[in-house]
XYZ file of C-alpha atoms in Angstrom:
504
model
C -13.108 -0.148 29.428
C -14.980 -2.317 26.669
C -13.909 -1.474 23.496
C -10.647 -0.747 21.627
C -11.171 2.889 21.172
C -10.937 2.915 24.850
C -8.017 0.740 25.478
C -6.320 3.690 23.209
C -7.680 6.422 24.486
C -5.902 4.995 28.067
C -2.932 3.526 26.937
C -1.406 5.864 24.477
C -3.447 9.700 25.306
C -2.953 8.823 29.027
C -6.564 8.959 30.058
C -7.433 8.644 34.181
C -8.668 5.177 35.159
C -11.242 4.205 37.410
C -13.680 1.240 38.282
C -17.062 1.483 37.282
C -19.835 0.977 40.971
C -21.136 -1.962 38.780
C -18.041 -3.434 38.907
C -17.170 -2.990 42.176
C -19.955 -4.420 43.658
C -19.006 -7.694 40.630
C -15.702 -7.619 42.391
C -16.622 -7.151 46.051
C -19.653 -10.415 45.693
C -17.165 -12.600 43.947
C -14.172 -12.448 46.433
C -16.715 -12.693 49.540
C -18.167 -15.757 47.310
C -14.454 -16.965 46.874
C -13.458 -16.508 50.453
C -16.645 -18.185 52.242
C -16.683 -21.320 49.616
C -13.189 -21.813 49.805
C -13.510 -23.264 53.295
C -13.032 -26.791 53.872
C -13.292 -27.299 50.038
C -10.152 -27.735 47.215
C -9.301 -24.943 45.518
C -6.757 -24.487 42.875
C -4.106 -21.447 43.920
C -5.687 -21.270 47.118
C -5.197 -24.173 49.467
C -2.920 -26.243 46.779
C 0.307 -26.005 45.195
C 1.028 -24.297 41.594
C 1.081 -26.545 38.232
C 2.392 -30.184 38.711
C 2.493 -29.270 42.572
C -1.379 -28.775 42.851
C -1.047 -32.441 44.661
C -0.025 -30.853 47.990
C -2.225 -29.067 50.124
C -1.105 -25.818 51.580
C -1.840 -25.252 55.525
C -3.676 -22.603 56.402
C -1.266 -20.460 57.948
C 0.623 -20.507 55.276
C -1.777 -19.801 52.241
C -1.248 -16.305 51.920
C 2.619 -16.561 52.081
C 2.628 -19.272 49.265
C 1.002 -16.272 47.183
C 4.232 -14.263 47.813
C 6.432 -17.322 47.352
C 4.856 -17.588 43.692
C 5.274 -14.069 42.617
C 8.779 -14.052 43.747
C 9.733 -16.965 42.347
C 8.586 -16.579 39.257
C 9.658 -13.170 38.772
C 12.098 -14.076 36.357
C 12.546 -12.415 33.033
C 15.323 -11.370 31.034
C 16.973 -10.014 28.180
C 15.522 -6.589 26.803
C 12.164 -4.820 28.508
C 8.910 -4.059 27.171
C 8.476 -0.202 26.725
C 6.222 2.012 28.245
C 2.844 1.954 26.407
C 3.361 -1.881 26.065
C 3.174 -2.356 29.736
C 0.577 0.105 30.876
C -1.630 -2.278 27.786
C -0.861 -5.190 29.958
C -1.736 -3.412 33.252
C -5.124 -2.390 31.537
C -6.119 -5.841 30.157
C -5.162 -7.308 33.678
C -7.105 -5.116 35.036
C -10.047 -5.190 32.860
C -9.902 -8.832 33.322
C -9.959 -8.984 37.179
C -12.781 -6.617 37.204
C -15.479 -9.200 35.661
C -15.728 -10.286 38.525
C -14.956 -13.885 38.198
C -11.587 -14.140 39.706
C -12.144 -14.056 43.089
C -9.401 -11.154 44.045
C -9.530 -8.335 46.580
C -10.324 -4.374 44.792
C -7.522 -3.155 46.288
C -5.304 -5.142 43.363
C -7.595 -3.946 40.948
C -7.460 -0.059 42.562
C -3.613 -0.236 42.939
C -3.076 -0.931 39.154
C -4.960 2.057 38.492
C -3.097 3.787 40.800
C -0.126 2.678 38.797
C -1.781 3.930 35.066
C -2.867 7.596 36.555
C 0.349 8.190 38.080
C 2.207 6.633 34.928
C 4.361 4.330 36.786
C 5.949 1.635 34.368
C 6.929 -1.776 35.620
C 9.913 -3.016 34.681
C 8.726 -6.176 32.700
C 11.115 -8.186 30.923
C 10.587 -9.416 27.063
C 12.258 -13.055 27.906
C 9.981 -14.984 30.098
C 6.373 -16.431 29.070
C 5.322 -19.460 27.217
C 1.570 -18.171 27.008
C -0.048 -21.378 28.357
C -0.664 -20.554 31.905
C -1.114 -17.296 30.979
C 1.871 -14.810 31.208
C 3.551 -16.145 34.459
C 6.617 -14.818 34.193
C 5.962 -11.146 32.537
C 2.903 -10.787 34.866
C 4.964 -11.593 37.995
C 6.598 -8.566 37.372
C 3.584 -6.438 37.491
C 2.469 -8.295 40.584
C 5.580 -7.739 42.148
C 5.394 -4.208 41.820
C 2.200 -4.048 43.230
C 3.506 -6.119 46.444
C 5.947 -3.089 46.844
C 9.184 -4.966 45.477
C 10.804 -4.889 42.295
C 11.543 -1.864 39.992
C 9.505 0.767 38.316
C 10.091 3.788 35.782
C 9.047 6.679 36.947
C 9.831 10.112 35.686
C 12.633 8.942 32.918
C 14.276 7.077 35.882
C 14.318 3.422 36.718
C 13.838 3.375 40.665
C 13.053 0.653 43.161
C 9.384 0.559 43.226
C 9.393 1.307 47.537
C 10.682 4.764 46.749
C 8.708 5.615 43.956
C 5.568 4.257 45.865
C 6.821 6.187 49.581
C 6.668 8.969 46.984
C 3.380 9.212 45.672
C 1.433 8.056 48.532
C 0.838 4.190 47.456
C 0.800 1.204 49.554
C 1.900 -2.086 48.698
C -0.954 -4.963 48.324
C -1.418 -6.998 51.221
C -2.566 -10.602 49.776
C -6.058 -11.371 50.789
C -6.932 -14.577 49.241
C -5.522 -15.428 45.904
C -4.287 -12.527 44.262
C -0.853 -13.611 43.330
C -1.625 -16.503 41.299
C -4.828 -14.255 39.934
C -2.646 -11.712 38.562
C -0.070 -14.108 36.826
C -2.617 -16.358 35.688
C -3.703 -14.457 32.410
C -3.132 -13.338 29.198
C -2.658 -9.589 29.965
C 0.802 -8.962 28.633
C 0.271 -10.528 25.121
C -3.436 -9.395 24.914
C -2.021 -5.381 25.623
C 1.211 -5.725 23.141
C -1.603 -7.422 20.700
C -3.061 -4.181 21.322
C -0.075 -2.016 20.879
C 0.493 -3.937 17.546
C -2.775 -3.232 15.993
C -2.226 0.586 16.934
C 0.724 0.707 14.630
C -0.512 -1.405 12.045
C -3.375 0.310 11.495
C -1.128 3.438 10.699
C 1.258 1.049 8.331
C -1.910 0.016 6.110
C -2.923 3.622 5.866
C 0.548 4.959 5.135
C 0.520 1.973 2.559
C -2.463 3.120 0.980
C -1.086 6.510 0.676
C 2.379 5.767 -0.609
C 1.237 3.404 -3.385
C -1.336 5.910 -4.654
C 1.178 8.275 -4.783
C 3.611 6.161 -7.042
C 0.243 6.065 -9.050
C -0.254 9.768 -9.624
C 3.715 9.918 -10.220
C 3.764 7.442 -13.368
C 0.066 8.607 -14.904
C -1.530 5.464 -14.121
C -5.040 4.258 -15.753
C -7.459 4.668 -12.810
C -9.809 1.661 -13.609
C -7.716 -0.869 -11.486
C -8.647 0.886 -8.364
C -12.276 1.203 -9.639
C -15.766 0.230 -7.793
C -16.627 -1.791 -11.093
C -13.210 -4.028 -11.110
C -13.125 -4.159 -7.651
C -16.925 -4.969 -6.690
C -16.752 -7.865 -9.107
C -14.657 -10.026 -5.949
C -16.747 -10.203 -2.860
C -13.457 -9.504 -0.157
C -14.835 -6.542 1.611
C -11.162 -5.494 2.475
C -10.542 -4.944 -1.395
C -13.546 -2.668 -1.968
C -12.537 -0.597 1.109
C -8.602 -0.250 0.021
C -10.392 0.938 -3.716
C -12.379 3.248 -2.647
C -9.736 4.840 -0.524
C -7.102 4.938 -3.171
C -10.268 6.474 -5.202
C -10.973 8.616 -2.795
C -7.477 10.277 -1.763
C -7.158 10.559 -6.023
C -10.468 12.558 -6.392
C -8.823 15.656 -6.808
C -5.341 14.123 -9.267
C -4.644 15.746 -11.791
C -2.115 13.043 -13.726
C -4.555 9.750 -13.137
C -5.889 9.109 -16.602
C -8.788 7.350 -18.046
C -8.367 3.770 -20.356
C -11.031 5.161 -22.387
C -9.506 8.751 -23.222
C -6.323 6.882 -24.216
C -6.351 3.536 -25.577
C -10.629 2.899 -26.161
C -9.919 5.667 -28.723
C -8.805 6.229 -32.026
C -7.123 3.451 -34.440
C -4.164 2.549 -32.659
C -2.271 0.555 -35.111
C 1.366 -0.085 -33.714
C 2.908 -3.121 -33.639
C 4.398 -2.287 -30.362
C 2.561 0.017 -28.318
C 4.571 2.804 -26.318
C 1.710 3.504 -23.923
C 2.246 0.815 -21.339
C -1.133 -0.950 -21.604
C -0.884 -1.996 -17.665
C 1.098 -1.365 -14.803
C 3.393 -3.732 -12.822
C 1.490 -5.705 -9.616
C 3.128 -3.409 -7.263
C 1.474 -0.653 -8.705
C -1.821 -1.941 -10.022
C -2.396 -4.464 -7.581
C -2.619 -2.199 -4.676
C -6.657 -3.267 -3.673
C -6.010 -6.911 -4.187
C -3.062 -7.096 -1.826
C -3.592 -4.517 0.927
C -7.327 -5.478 0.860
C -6.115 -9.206 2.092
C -4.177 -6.550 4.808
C -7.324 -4.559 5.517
C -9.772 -7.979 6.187
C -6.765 -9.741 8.602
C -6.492 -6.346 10.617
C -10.319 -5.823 10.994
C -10.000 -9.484 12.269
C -7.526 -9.439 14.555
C -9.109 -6.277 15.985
C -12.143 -8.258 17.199
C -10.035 -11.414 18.791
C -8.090 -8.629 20.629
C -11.213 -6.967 21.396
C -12.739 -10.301 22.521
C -9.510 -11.608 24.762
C -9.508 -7.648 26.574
C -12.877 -8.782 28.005
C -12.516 -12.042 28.471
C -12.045 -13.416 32.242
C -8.512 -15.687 31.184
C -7.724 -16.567 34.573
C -8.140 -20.118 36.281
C -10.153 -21.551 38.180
C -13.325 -19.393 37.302
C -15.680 -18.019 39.655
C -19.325 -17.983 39.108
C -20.961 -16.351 41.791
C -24.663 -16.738 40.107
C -24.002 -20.193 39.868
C -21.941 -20.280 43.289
C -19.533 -22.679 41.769
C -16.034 -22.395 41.184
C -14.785 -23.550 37.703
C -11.358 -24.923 36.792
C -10.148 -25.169 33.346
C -7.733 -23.639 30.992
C -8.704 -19.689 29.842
C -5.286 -18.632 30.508
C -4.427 -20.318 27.346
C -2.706 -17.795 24.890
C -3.694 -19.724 21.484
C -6.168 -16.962 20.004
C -3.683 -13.822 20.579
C -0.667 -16.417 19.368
C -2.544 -16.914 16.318
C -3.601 -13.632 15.687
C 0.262 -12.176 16.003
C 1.479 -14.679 13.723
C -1.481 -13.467 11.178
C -0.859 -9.648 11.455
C 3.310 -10.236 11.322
C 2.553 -11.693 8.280
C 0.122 -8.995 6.674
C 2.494 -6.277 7.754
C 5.598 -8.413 6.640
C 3.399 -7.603 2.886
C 2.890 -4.260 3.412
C 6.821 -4.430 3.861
C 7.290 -6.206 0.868
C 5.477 -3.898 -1.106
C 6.717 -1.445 -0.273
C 10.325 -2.516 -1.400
C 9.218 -3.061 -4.631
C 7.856 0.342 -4.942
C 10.907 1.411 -3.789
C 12.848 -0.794 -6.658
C 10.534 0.621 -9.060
C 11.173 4.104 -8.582
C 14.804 3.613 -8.443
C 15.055 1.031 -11.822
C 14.969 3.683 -14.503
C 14.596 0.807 -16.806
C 11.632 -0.170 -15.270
C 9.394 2.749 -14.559
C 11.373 4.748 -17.475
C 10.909 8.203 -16.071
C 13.351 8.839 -12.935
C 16.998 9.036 -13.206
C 19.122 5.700 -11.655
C 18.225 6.234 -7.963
C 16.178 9.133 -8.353
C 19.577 10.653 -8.046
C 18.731 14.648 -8.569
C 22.771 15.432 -8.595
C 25.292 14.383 -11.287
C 25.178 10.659 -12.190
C 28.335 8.876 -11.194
C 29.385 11.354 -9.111
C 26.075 11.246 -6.444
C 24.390 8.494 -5.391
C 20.700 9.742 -4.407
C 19.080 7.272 -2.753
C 21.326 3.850 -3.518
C 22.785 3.319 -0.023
C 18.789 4.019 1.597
C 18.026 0.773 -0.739
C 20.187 -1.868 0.456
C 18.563 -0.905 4.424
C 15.266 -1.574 2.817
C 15.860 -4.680 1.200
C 17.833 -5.725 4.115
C 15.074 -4.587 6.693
C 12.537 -6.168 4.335
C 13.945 -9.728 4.817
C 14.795 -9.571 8.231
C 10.857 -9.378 8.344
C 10.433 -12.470 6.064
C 12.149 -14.644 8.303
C 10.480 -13.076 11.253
C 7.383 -14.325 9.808
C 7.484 -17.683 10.497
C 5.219 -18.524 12.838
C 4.978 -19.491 16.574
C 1.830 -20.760 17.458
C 3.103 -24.117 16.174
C 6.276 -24.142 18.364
C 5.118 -25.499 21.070
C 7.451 -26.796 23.826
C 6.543 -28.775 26.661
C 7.727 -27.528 29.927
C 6.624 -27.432 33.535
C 7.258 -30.641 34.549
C 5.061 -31.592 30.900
C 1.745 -30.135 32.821
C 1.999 -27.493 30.591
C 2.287 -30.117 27.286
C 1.561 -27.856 24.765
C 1.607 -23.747 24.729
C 0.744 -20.969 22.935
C 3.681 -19.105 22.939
C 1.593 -16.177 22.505
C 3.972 -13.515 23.711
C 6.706 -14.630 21.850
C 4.508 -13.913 18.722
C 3.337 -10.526 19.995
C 6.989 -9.984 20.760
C 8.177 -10.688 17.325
C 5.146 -8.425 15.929
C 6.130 -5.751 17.553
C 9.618 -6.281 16.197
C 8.174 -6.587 12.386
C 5.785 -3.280 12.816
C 9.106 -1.223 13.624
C 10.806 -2.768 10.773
C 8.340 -1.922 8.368
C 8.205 1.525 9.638
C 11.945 1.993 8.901
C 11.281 0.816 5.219
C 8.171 2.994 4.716
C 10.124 5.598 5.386
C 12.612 4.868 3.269
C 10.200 5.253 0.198
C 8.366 8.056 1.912
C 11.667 9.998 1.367
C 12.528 8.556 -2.053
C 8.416 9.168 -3.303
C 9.252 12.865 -2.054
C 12.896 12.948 -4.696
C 10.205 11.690 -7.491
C 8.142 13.956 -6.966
C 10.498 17.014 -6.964
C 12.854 15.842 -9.610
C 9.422 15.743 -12.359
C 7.587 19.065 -10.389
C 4.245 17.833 -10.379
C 3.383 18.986 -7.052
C 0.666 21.219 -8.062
C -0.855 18.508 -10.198
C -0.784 15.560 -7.433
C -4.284 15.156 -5.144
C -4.534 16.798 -1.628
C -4.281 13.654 0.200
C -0.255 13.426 -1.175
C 0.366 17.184 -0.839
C -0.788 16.611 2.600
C 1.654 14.420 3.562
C 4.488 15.529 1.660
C 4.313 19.037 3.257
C 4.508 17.214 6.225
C 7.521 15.058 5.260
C 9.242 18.023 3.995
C 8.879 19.780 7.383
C 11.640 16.859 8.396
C 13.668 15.885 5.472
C 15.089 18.106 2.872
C 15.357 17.933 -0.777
C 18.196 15.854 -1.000
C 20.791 17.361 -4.315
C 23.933 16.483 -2.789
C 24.944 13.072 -1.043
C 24.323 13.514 2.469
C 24.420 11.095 5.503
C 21.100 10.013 5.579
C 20.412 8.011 8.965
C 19.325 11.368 10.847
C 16.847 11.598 8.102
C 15.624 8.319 8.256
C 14.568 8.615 11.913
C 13.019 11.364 11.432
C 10.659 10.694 8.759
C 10.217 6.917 10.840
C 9.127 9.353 13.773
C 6.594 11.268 11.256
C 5.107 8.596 10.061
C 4.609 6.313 13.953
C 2.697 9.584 15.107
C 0.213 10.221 12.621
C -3.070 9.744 13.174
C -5.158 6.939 11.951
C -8.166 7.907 9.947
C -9.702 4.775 7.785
């Protein structure tokens, strides 16, 4: 597993797991390396304490119990747990990252994690818990203490201890060989696979983004040269020409986008005050320039993602070309941190936006076409979609606040050996957090573009691309006359739009 498609592909479609020969022969030379070069030499996590206790030297005999001693120790998290496809992200990137062959750990903890993906058993790993310096200590030694047979799993719709669950499928706990405790704590797996799980959904945001706002385009007859290759080509952000030429391409087949030229480049036009509106408001005409920005910090994080779900971010290092053993500090969480406080913030736009979209079809003074609300029963006595605004606008700040970011709150802990940390999961955390958000306000205007668009019956005129989707919409949510209580509704079209598939 190399790529992102792939990480997918296992984590979300459920797709069987095994280790390449390559890398088990990787795997195999770098624990006999480990094992053999070990002796009578210093070694971090394997003859020495953990952290600030590295000082004492472990005996022998009791090397393999101080891996045991770590795991249960530090196993623990609290407060809410991560759900399903978050965790089997984390087992994958731990995983991944353990089979480079540069950690120095038995197969059999790399075999029994895939055991745990192809049988779909969840670990129960709380949210509460890592500071994403030394990796993921506290999330991760949940995972590990699944795979040492202890703990609890969910399995089935049930949480279960994990010794049942594992008596019935047929797995064994690990037996500790050399190191693996501290190898499978000592990463960034559980940040790295939400970062993963975040870009997922926020690739599925942008694109239902895209889709919404050129709807509200087609709806108010708006000039088509703001979303055009010449006005868009003339700024160099390749996010902005790709956001253009999707809005031009999903309004190829309009039939209420008009040309400047046909309109306003013609005839004598001598009004003092014009009644064509000459340009639209941001919201609606600065679609490229703000979802491009969007596009560019998505493709972005994509690749550091990419790049960490490779990466060996355990410590020390083994090399077994250079038969050294290298101690230093990849564990450190600061390029997913960043990255989750960058994409919080693009999608806390796309949230943004889309509330005032939503304002602007429900402001009659403002787009001067809709009734109050896009209210389709009797004003004053309905209320269309009035009560669906406040949860946007209240959803919508939520997200601003949840936007500030946490790569600079560092707080020294660990006896200050860990003196400043990435508090990498946190962000992801909080991601995750503002992706859900903004799916319950995108559906919110999802349902109120739908209203618009029956209240002025101009279905046959809009493009494929929104026919598409409103079919779709419609298949969940009603035309909406009467008041009616509109939560059910909500989560259904918040449902519709979290499984569609991404297509850029």
């Amino acid at each position: 597993m190399r790529n992102y498609k792939d990480f997918i592909s296992i984590v979300f479609d459920k797709k069987q797991v095994h280790i390449p020969s390559e890398d088990k022969k990787n795997i195999t030379e770098s624990y006999d390396f480990l094992k053999s070069f070990a002796q009578n030499k210093i070694i971090y996590g394997v003859n020495t304490g953990f952290g600030p206790m590295a000082q004492y030297r472990i005996a022998e005999e009791d090397q393999l119990q101080l891996q045991y001693n770590l795991i249960r120790s530090h196993s623990a998290g609290s407060g809410d747990y991560f759900d399903e496809e978050t965790v089997r992200a984390a087992i994958l990137c731990r995983l991944n990252s353990l089979s480079l062959g540069k950690s120095g750990v038995h197969i059999e903890a790399i075999q029994l994690m895939c055991d745990l993906l192809n049988h779909q058993i969840t670990p129960l790993i709380f949210k509460h818990g890592g500071v994403g310096a030394s990796g993921d200590l506290v999330q991760l030694a949940h995972l590990a203490l699944v795979l040492i047979g202890e703990g609890e799993v969910f399995y089935q719709g049930k949480r279960r201890p994990t010794a049942d669950v594992f008596a019935q499928v047929g797995l064994k706990p690990l037996q500790i060989h050399l190191r693996e405790g501290l190898s499978l704590m000592n990463g960034t797996s559980v940040m790295t696979g939400l970062a993963g799980v975040n870009l997922h959904y926020a690739h599925k945001l942008l694109l239902w983004a895209v889709k919404f706002s050129t709807a509200i385009n087609e709806l108010v007859q708006s000039y088509d040269d703001h979303f055009s290759a010449e006005l868009n080509n003339a700024k160099q952000h390749n996010g902005q020409k790709e956001i253009a030429n999707l809005m031009r391409t999903f309004l190829a087949d309009s039939k209420r986008t008009r040309k400047r030229a046909d309109h306003l480049y013609t005839g004598e036009h001598q009004e003092t005050v014009f009644k064509e509106k000459v340009q639209e408001y941001y919201s609606l005409r600065c679609v490229p320039q703000i979802l491009g920005a969007v596009y560019d910090t998505i493709a972005h994080t994509q690749r550091i993602v990419e790049e960490e779900l490779n990466s060996a971010n355990d410590n020390p290092i083994i090399d077994v070309p250079t038969q050294q053993v290298y101690h230093g500090g990849n564990f450190h969480g600061d390029y997913i941190s960043l990255e989750m406080d960058k994409l919080k913030i693009v999608i806390t736009r796309i949230t943004m936006l889309a509330e005032r979209q939503l304002n602007y079809l429900l402001n009659p003074k403002i787009n001067e076409l809709l009734p109050p609300f896009v209210n389709a029963g009797k004003l004053g006595f309905n209320f269309g979609m009035q009560g669906v605004q406040f949860t946007a606008t209240s959803t919508t700040a939520e997200n601003q606040t949840l936007s500030n970011p946490m790569y600079v709150h560092s707080i020294p802990n660990n006896n200050d050996n860990q003196d400043i940390v990435s508090m990498g999961t946190n962000a992801a955390t909080l991601t995750h957090k503002v992706i859900n958000n903004a799916f319950e306000v995108l559906a919110i205007e999802a349902i109120t573009i739908a209203q618009a668009i029956d209240i002025l019956g101009c279905y046959d005129e809009l493009s494929a691309t929104t026919r598409a989707w409103y079919d779709l919409l419609r298949q969940q949510v009603p035309f909406l006359k009467d008041d009616k209580v509109m939560y059910p509704y909500l989560e259904k079209a918040k449902t519709m739009l979290r499984a569609a598939q991404v297509q850029f």
